[in-house]
Amino acid sequence: MPTEPCFLIAVIKPRMDRADEVVDRLRAMRDATREEPGNVFMELVVGDDTDTWLMLEKFTSREAWEHHMTLPHVTEGNAFLADKLREPTELRFYTEK
């Protein structure tokens, strides 16, 4: 049975007094992730609510995403961001319909 793609929306609420640091780190994490073989796309976006950002992601499988979460650019990036967010990042997972 083939594995299903994994879609994810990460809801990110940065402390706005640290927004420049947060966006710089998120962009670095995004750029490194785009080089992973299991990543299909990753985009950092913002809407009308400018103090809440979204990372839109697609991986070839849930396993590829789980592996992604163990890589240094993710673990070190998440540690760096921990005290620069208003609350922990909310992860929303989706599959194809």
PDB file of C-alpha atoms in Angstrom:
ATOM      1  CA  MET A   1       0.000   0.000   0.000  1.00  0.00           C
ATOM      2  CA  PRO A   2       1.515   3.374  -0.994  1.00  0.00           C
ATOM      3  CA  THR A   3       2.013   5.987   1.670  1.00  0.00           C
ATOM      4  CA  GLU A   4      -0.193   9.045   1.617  1.00  0.00           C
ATOM      5  CA  PRO A   5       1.136  12.575   1.387  1.00  0.00           C
ATOM      6  CA  CYS A   6       1.120  14.502   4.645  1.00  0.00           C
ATOM      7  CA  PHE A   7      -0.192  18.073   4.644  1.00  0.00           C
ATOM      8  CA  LEU A   8       0.416  20.335   7.598  1.00  0.00           C
ATOM      9  CA  ILE A   9      -0.444  23.849   8.670  1.00  0.00           C
ATOM     10  CA  ALA A  10       1.683  25.180  11.504  1.00  0.00           C
ATOM     11  CA  VAL A  11       0.038  28.149  13.230  1.00  0.00           C
ATOM     12  CA  ILE A  12       2.815  30.388  14.550  1.00  0.00           C
ATOM     13  CA  LYS A  13       2.214  33.272  16.953  1.00  0.00           C
ATOM     14  CA  PRO A  14       5.461  35.191  17.342  1.00  0.00           C
ATOM     15  CA  ARG A  15       6.101  37.744  20.010  1.00  0.00           C
ATOM     16  CA  MET A  16       5.967  40.849  17.851  1.00  0.00           C
ATOM     17  CA  ASP A  17       8.898  42.438  19.693  1.00  0.00           C
ATOM     18  CA  ARG A  18      10.976  39.467  18.404  1.00  0.00           C
ATOM     19  CA  ALA A  19       9.310  39.158  14.976  1.00  0.00           C
ATOM     20  CA  ASP A  20      12.474  39.926  12.983  1.00  0.00           C
ATOM     21  CA  GLU A  21      14.404  37.150  14.734  1.00  0.00           C
ATOM     22  CA  VAL A  22      11.494  34.736  14.332  1.00  0.00           C
ATOM     23  CA  VAL A  23      11.014  35.359  10.615  1.00  0.00           C
ATOM     24  CA  ASP A  24      14.742  35.053   9.949  1.00  0.00           C
ATOM     25  CA  ARG A  25      14.902  31.672  11.721  1.00  0.00           C
ATOM     26  CA  LEU A  26      11.693  30.397  10.112  1.00  0.00           C
ATOM     27  CA  ARG A  27      12.987  31.309   6.658  1.00  0.00           C
ATOM     28  CA  ALA A  28      16.256  29.482   7.355  1.00  0.00           C
ATOM     29  CA  MET A  29      14.316  26.428   8.557  1.00  0.00           C
ATOM     30  CA  ARG A  30      12.059  26.595   5.493  1.00  0.00           C
ATOM     31  CA  ASP A  31      15.005  26.846   3.107  1.00  0.00           C
ATOM     32  CA  ALA A  32      16.767  23.860   4.697  1.00  0.00           C
ATOM     33  CA  THR A  33      13.549  21.838   4.681  1.00  0.00           C
ATOM     34  CA  ARG A  34      13.055  22.458   0.974  1.00  0.00           C
ATOM     35  CA  GLU A  35      16.282  20.490   0.418  1.00  0.00           C
ATOM     36  CA  GLU A  36      14.936  17.388   2.201  1.00  0.00           C
ATOM     37  CA  PRO A  37      13.968  14.546  -0.152  1.00  0.00           C
ATOM     38  CA  GLY A  38      10.613  14.035   1.621  1.00  0.00           C
ATOM     39  CA  ASN A  39       9.516  17.673   1.355  1.00  0.00           C
ATOM     40  CA  VAL A  40       7.194  18.661  -1.473  1.00  0.00           C
ATOM     41  CA  PHE A  41       6.666  22.284  -0.447  1.00  0.00           C
ATOM     42  CA  MET A  42       6.948  24.613   2.504  1.00  0.00           C
ATOM     43  CA  GLU A  43       5.782  28.230   2.519  1.00  0.00           C
ATOM     44  CA  LEU A  44       5.674  30.849   5.286  1.00  0.00           C
ATOM     45  CA  VAL A  45       2.603  33.056   4.817  1.00  0.00           C
ATOM     46  CA  VAL A  46       0.654  35.716   6.658  1.00  0.00           C
ATOM     47  CA  GLY A  47      -2.911  36.927   6.184  1.00  0.00           C
ATOM     48  CA  ASP A  48      -5.008  39.786   7.496  1.00  0.00           C
ATOM     49  CA  ASP A  49      -4.126  38.806  11.082  1.00  0.00           C
ATOM     50  CA  THR A  50      -0.496  39.925  10.770  1.00  0.00           C
ATOM     51  CA  ASP A  51       0.553  38.689  14.207  1.00  0.00           C
ATOM     52  CA  THR A  52      -0.324  35.074  13.337  1.00  0.00           C
ATOM     53  CA  TRP A  53       1.734  33.341  10.657  1.00  0.00           C
ATOM     54  CA  LEU A  54       1.225  30.026   8.904  1.00  0.00           C
ATOM     55  CA  MET A  55       3.746  27.534   7.601  1.00  0.00           C
ATOM     56  CA  LEU A  56       2.056  25.542   4.827  1.00  0.00           C
ATOM     57  CA  GLU A  57       3.768  22.198   4.324  1.00  0.00           C
ATOM     58  CA  LYS A  58       3.503  19.032   2.283  1.00  0.00           C
ATOM     59  CA  PHE A  59       5.651  15.949   2.752  1.00  0.00           C
ATOM     60  CA  THR A  60       5.623  12.730   0.771  1.00  0.00           C
ATOM     61  CA  SER A  61       4.436  10.860   3.889  1.00  0.00           C
ATOM     62  CA  ARG A  62       3.887  11.220   7.613  1.00  0.00           C
ATOM     63  CA  GLU A  63       7.116   9.267   8.078  1.00  0.00           C
ATOM     64  CA  ALA A  64       9.003  11.867   6.013  1.00  0.00           C
ATOM     65  CA  TRP A  65       7.588  14.612   8.249  1.00  0.00           C
ATOM     66  CA  GLU A  66       8.519  12.671  11.395  1.00  0.00           C
ATOM     67  CA  HIS A  67      12.082  12.307  10.091  1.00  0.00           C
ATOM     68  CA  HIS A  68      12.118  16.038   9.288  1.00  0.00           C
ATOM     69  CA  MET A  69      11.288  16.793  12.925  1.00  0.00           C
ATOM     70  CA  THR A  70      14.508  15.037  14.060  1.00  0.00           C
ATOM     71  CA  LEU A  71      16.890  17.046  11.866  1.00  0.00           C
ATOM     72  CA  PRO A  72      19.183  19.676  13.409  1.00  0.00           C
ATOM     73  CA  HIS A  73      17.734  22.635  11.509  1.00  0.00           C
ATOM     74  CA  VAL A  74      14.344  21.776  13.027  1.00  0.00           C
ATOM     75  CA  THR A  75      15.353  20.791  16.566  1.00  0.00           C
ATOM     76  CA  GLU A  76      17.775  23.713  16.945  1.00  0.00           C
ATOM     77  CA  GLY A  77      15.341  26.096  15.272  1.00  0.00           C
ATOM     78  CA  ASN A  78      12.473  25.081  17.542  1.00  0.00           C
ATOM     79  CA  ALA A  79      14.694  25.491  20.607  1.00  0.00           C
ATOM     80  CA  PHE A  80      15.697  28.980  19.407  1.00  0.00           C
ATOM     81  CA  LEU A  81      12.052  29.963  18.837  1.00  0.00           C
ATOM     82  CA  ALA A  82      10.672  28.623  22.135  1.00  0.00           C
ATOM     83  CA  ASP A  83      10.845  31.895  24.095  1.00  0.00           C
ATOM     84  CA  LYS A  84      10.098  34.084  21.071  1.00  0.00           C
ATOM     85  CA  LEU A  85       6.532  32.852  20.543  1.00  0.00           C
ATOM     86  CA  ARG A  86       3.403  33.979  22.378  1.00  0.00           C
ATOM     87  CA  GLU A  87       2.267  30.360  22.631  1.00  0.00           C
ATOM     88  CA  PRO A  88       3.407  26.971  21.340  1.00  0.00           C
ATOM     89  CA  THR A  89       2.971  26.383  17.620  1.00  0.00           C
ATOM     90  CA  GLU A  90      -0.281  24.619  16.756  1.00  0.00           C
ATOM     91  CA  LEU A  91       0.108  21.783  14.251  1.00  0.00           C
ATOM     92  CA  ARG A  92      -2.851  20.845  12.037  1.00  0.00           C
ATOM     93  CA  PHE A  93      -2.468  17.691   9.937  1.00  0.00           C
ATOM     94  CA  TYR A  94      -4.430  16.874   6.777  1.00  0.00           C
ATOM     95  CA  THR A  95      -4.611  14.134   4.147  1.00  0.00           C
ATOM     96  CA  GLU A  96      -5.849  14.191   0.567  1.00  0.00           C
ATOM     97  CA  LYS A  97      -9.572  13.754   0.023  1.00  0.00           C
TER      98      LYS A  97
END
